[in-house]
Amino acid sequence: MTEKKPLLIITRPQKQSEQLLDALTKRLRRVPRSIINPLINIKDLKVDLPKSLMNPFIFTSQNAVSILAQRTSQRGDVYCVGLKVADLAKANGFNVISISETVEKMINTGLPKKCSYFRGKQITVDIASQPSIKMDEYILYAQELLEINNDIEFQIDKGCIIPVYSENMANHLVNCLNSNNDHIIVVCISNKVSKPFEKLGFKNIIVSPEPSSDAMIETLATKV
């Protein structure tokens, strides 16, 4: 008898959730049992931008790329965190000159002495605090946390696997889920993201071997 795979519940913003499911479907060559239920909504903060922005640009999220590309016709060299961010930047006409796996690695590699940084309101690492760098910082969006509805809560209680890509989402899930979590598997993109679940006593925590989208897909592919 074939073992029934756990239900995959994807809680990322809608666009990123759809991308994850598409990538996983291609990797598996089948559609996994899944539900997309975003627990984060991306809110455009409508920030006033100058007509001329200081190049190069720094992008650490797809949301920042999408919003800026709609708000200005200015393009140029960009530093990106993650291949997905870099691919979206290229698709929107930016010239990608550097791709780092994480924000920390971007900082360690060395940032340009003058640049513009576009980000969300919630961040894990404060790039703008780096010394000796003239940086114009623009907060383009905020992540609005959404509650788990009763239908999804019922599905979670029956057992599931949840991919988690940020500390913000990890903390939100910890606040939403009850202490009886033996039936829940969380797949975290990094050790840092796994910490809130460890503190709550989660027994089924899987950490991606690398903090990348591809590594997360490979890890999920063995479980769903």
Tab-separated table of C-alpha atoms in Angstrom:
chain	number	residue	atom	x	y	z
A	1	MET	CA	0.000	0.000	0.000
A	2	THR	CA	1.410	3.381	-1.015
A	3	GLU	CA	2.039	5.750	1.880
A	4	LYS	CA	-0.150	8.834	1.655
A	5	LYS	CA	1.937	11.980	1.340
A	6	PRO	CA	1.214	14.886	3.709
A	7	LEU	CA	-0.856	17.802	2.458
A	8	LEU	CA	1.312	20.749	1.402
A	9	ILE	CA	-0.012	24.065	2.727
A	10	ILE	CA	1.649	27.088	1.118
A	11	THR	CA	1.305	30.305	3.089
A	12	ARG	CA	3.532	32.693	1.094
A	13	PRO	CA	2.065	35.725	-0.712
A	14	GLN	CA	-0.098	34.635	-3.655
A	15	LYS	CA	2.459	35.169	-6.432
A	16	GLN	CA	5.302	33.456	-4.595
A	17	SER	CA	2.977	30.609	-3.560
A	18	GLU	CA	2.014	29.994	-7.182
A	19	GLN	CA	5.694	30.052	-8.224
A	20	LEU	CA	6.592	27.543	-5.513
A	21	LEU	CA	3.804	25.158	-6.528
A	22	ASP	CA	4.732	25.460	-10.211
A	23	ALA	CA	8.424	24.750	-9.513
A	24	LEU	CA	7.577	21.792	-7.286
A	25	THR	CA	5.156	20.368	-9.859
A	26	LYS	CA	7.865	20.530	-12.530
A	27	ARG	CA	10.366	18.891	-10.197
A	28	LEU	CA	7.974	16.057	-9.262
A	29	ARG	CA	6.368	15.759	-12.706
A	30	ARG	CA	3.041	15.654	-10.915
A	31	VAL	CA	0.852	18.029	-8.949
A	32	PRO	CA	1.317	17.477	-5.199
A	33	ARG	CA	-1.613	17.467	-2.807
A	34	SER	CA	-1.623	21.124	-1.880
A	35	ILE	CA	-3.531	24.179	-0.751
A	36	ILE	CA	-2.447	27.768	-1.345
A	37	ASN	CA	-3.548	29.917	1.558
A	38	PRO	CA	-1.503	33.146	1.793
A	39	LEU	CA	-0.957	34.378	5.335
A	40	ILE	CA	0.861	37.490	4.114
A	41	ASN	CA	-0.520	40.271	1.945
A	42	ILE	CA	1.882	42.688	0.240
A	43	LYS	CA	0.753	46.307	0.688
A	44	ASP	CA	2.276	48.944	-1.604
A	45	LEU	CA	3.188	51.912	0.613
A	46	LYS	CA	3.035	54.449	-2.284
A	47	VAL	CA	6.340	56.078	-1.305
A	48	ASP	CA	7.311	59.238	-3.211
A	49	LEU	CA	10.426	58.526	-5.252
A	50	PRO	CA	12.792	61.122	-6.739
A	51	LYS	CA	12.906	61.437	-10.519
A	52	SER	CA	16.551	60.386	-10.512
A	53	LEU	CA	17.535	57.451	-8.278
A	54	MET	CA	21.122	56.768	-7.271
A	55	ASN	CA	22.599	53.724	-9.069
A	56	PRO	CA	23.285	50.890	-8.572
A	57	PHE	CA	20.186	49.418	-6.921
A	58	ILE	CA	19.932	46.698	-4.265
A	59	PHE	CA	17.030	44.235	-4.346
A	60	THR	CA	16.485	41.574	-1.690
A	61	SER	CA	12.931	40.593	-2.680
A	62	GLN	CA	10.766	40.040	-5.728
A	63	ASN	CA	8.199	42.415	-4.265
A	64	ALA	CA	10.673	45.301	-4.320
A	65	VAL	CA	11.575	44.586	-7.949
A	66	SER	CA	7.942	44.427	-9.078
A	67	ILE	CA	6.890	47.603	-7.287
A	68	LEU	CA	9.893	49.672	-8.362
A	69	ALA	CA	9.616	48.520	-11.988
A	70	GLN	CA	6.041	49.851	-12.037
A	71	ARG	CA	6.919	53.118	-10.317
A	72	THR	CA	9.887	54.292	-12.398
A	73	SER	CA	11.289	53.896	-15.908
A	74	GLN	CA	14.842	54.208	-14.590
A	75	ARG	CA	16.952	51.089	-14.949
A	76	GLY	CA	20.624	50.277	-14.443
A	77	ASP	CA	22.953	47.959	-12.532
A	78	VAL	CA	21.488	45.963	-9.645
A	79	TYR	CA	22.710	43.740	-6.819
A	80	CYS	CA	20.267	40.937	-5.966
A	81	VAL	CA	19.720	38.361	-3.244
A	82	GLY	CA	18.491	35.096	-4.746
A	83	LEU	CA	18.118	33.798	-8.287
A	84	LYS	CA	14.365	34.431	-8.351
A	85	VAL	CA	14.944	38.096	-7.530
A	86	ALA	CA	17.680	38.335	-10.150
A	87	ASP	CA	15.551	36.663	-12.835
A	88	LEU	CA	12.672	39.054	-12.165
A	89	ALA	CA	15.048	42.035	-12.249
A	90	LYS	CA	16.398	40.905	-15.638
A	91	ALA	CA	12.861	40.398	-16.948
A	92	ASN	CA	12.085	44.007	-15.977
A	93	GLY	CA	15.075	45.456	-17.790
A	94	PHE	CA	17.608	45.792	-14.964
A	95	ASN	CA	21.251	44.814	-15.457
A	96	VAL	CA	22.117	42.238	-12.811
A	97	ILE	CA	25.797	42.464	-11.893
A	98	SER	CA	25.796	40.487	-8.629
A	99	ILE	CA	23.700	37.648	-7.159
A	100	SER	CA	24.173	36.616	-3.531
A	101	GLU	CA	22.575	33.615	-1.839
A	102	THR	CA	21.714	35.563	1.323
A	103	VAL	CA	21.774	39.142	2.587
A	104	GLU	CA	24.673	38.267	4.878
A	105	LYS	CA	26.712	36.955	1.940
A	106	MET	CA	25.911	40.093	-0.047
A	107	ILE	CA	27.299	42.236	2.779
A	108	ASN	CA	30.394	40.044	3.157
A	109	THR	CA	31.067	40.167	-0.580
A	110	GLY	CA	31.070	43.947	-0.457
A	111	LEU	CA	28.446	46.534	-1.258
A	112	PRO	CA	28.886	49.494	-3.622
A	113	LYS	CA	30.005	52.702	-1.938
A	114	LYS	CA	26.931	54.523	-3.265
A	115	CYS	CA	23.611	52.838	-3.982
A	116	SER	CA	19.832	52.802	-3.554
A	117	TYR	CA	18.222	50.063	-1.463
A	118	PHE	CA	14.580	49.091	-2.016
A	119	ARG	CA	12.942	46.913	0.601
A	120	GLY	CA	9.912	45.976	2.655
A	121	LYS	CA	9.082	47.393	6.071
A	122	GLN	CA	9.961	44.138	7.839
A	123	ILE	CA	13.596	43.051	7.505
A	124	THR	CA	15.904	40.543	9.177
A	125	VAL	CA	19.247	42.181	8.399
A	126	ASP	CA	19.690	45.952	8.276
A	127	ILE	CA	21.797	46.554	5.168
A	128	ALA	CA	21.506	50.331	5.553
A	129	SER	CA	23.474	50.222	8.826
A	130	GLN	CA	26.690	49.287	7.014
A	131	PRO	CA	29.426	51.886	7.631
A	132	SER	CA	31.175	53.882	4.890
A	133	ILE	CA	28.316	53.436	2.419
A	134	LYS	CA	26.147	56.238	1.089
A	135	MET	CA	22.795	54.541	0.724
A	136	ASP	CA	19.395	55.938	-0.204
A	137	GLU	CA	16.847	53.634	1.402
A	138	TYR	CA	13.220	53.318	0.214
A	139	ILE	CA	10.593	51.230	2.000
A	140	LEU	CA	8.237	50.250	-0.813
A	141	TYR	CA	5.881	47.787	0.860
A	142	ALA	CA	4.710	46.210	4.086
A	143	GLN	CA	3.793	42.617	4.864
A	144	GLU	CA	0.309	42.427	6.355
A	145	LEU	CA	-0.181	39.241	8.367
A	146	LEU	CA	-3.447	37.399	7.764
A	147	GLU	CA	-5.249	35.016	10.095
A	148	ILE	CA	-5.674	31.303	9.397
A	149	ASN	CA	-9.291	30.640	8.441
A	150	ASN	CA	-11.297	27.768	9.925
A	151	ASP	CA	-11.085	25.592	6.806
A	152	ILE	CA	-7.286	25.742	6.680
A	153	GLU	CA	-7.028	25.265	10.443
A	154	PHE	CA	-9.079	22.069	10.030
A	155	GLN	CA	-6.696	20.857	7.300
A	156	ILE	CA	-3.650	21.683	9.429
A	157	ASP	CA	-5.097	19.718	12.348
A	158	LYS	CA	-5.360	16.626	10.117
A	159	GLY	CA	-1.623	16.803	9.346
A	160	CYS	CA	0.365	18.809	6.836
A	161	ILE	CA	3.727	20.096	5.673
A	162	ILE	CA	4.377	23.862	5.589
A	163	PRO	CA	7.370	25.496	3.844
A	164	VAL	CA	8.607	28.570	5.722
A	165	TYR	CA	10.832	31.181	4.070
A	166	SER	CA	11.124	33.966	6.657
A	167	GLU	CA	11.353	34.644	10.382
A	168	ASN	CA	8.326	36.884	10.045
A	169	MET	CA	6.212	33.970	8.803
A	170	ALA	CA	7.739	31.577	11.340
A	171	ASN	CA	6.761	33.846	14.222
A	172	HIS	CA	3.287	34.327	12.746
A	173	LEU	CA	2.711	30.587	12.409
A	174	VAL	CA	3.918	29.984	15.949
A	175	ASN	CA	1.339	32.506	17.175
A	176	CYS	CA	-1.421	30.912	15.095
A	177	LEU	CA	-0.774	27.224	15.792
A	178	ASN	CA	-1.502	25.450	19.059
A	179	SER	CA	1.019	23.555	21.133
A	180	ASN	CA	-0.228	20.191	19.831
A	181	ASN	CA	1.930	20.210	16.701
A	182	ASP	CA	3.187	16.627	16.318
A	183	HIS	CA	1.159	16.279	13.087
A	184	ILE	CA	2.782	19.335	11.450
A	185	ILE	CA	6.034	19.264	9.479
A	186	VAL	CA	7.721	22.608	8.882
A	187	VAL	CA	10.415	22.924	6.215
A	188	CYS	CA	12.524	26.003	6.966
A	189	ILE	CA	14.868	27.765	4.577
A	190	SER	CA	17.491	28.337	7.298
A	191	ASN	CA	18.392	27.604	10.912
A	192	LYS	CA	17.407	31.164	11.812
A	193	VAL	CA	13.907	30.609	10.446
A	194	SER	CA	13.583	27.334	12.386
A	195	LYS	CA	14.282	28.936	15.793
A	196	PRO	CA	10.687	30.024	16.626
A	197	PHE	CA	9.464	26.452	16.009
A	198	GLU	CA	12.229	24.998	18.147
A	199	LYS	CA	11.276	27.318	21.009
A	200	LEU	CA	7.657	26.162	20.791
A	201	GLY	CA	8.763	22.532	20.909
A	202	PHE	CA	7.985	21.451	17.351
A	203	LYS	CA	9.225	17.905	16.803
A	204	ASN	CA	9.041	17.809	12.997
A	205	ILE	CA	11.425	20.511	11.764
A	206	ILE	CA	13.380	20.121	8.544
A	207	VAL	CA	15.992	22.729	7.592
A	208	SER	CA	16.982	23.191	3.964
A	209	PRO	CA	20.666	22.282	3.365
A	210	GLU	CA	21.111	25.677	1.686
A	211	PRO	CA	19.121	28.928	2.095
A	212	SER	CA	17.908	28.951	-1.513
A	213	SER	CA	14.691	28.377	-3.456
A	214	ASP	CA	16.190	25.444	-5.359
A	215	ALA	CA	17.293	23.708	-2.164
A	216	MET	CA	13.835	24.215	-0.659
A	217	ILE	CA	12.210	22.657	-3.738
A	218	GLU	CA	14.545	19.664	-3.550
A	219	THR	CA	13.825	19.204	0.158
A	220	LEU	CA	10.049	19.453	-0.325
A	221	ALA	CA	10.192	17.042	-3.265
A	222	THR	CA	11.288	14.239	-0.923
A	223	LYS	CA	8.312	14.815	1.376
A	224	VAL	CA	5.212	15.583	-0.717
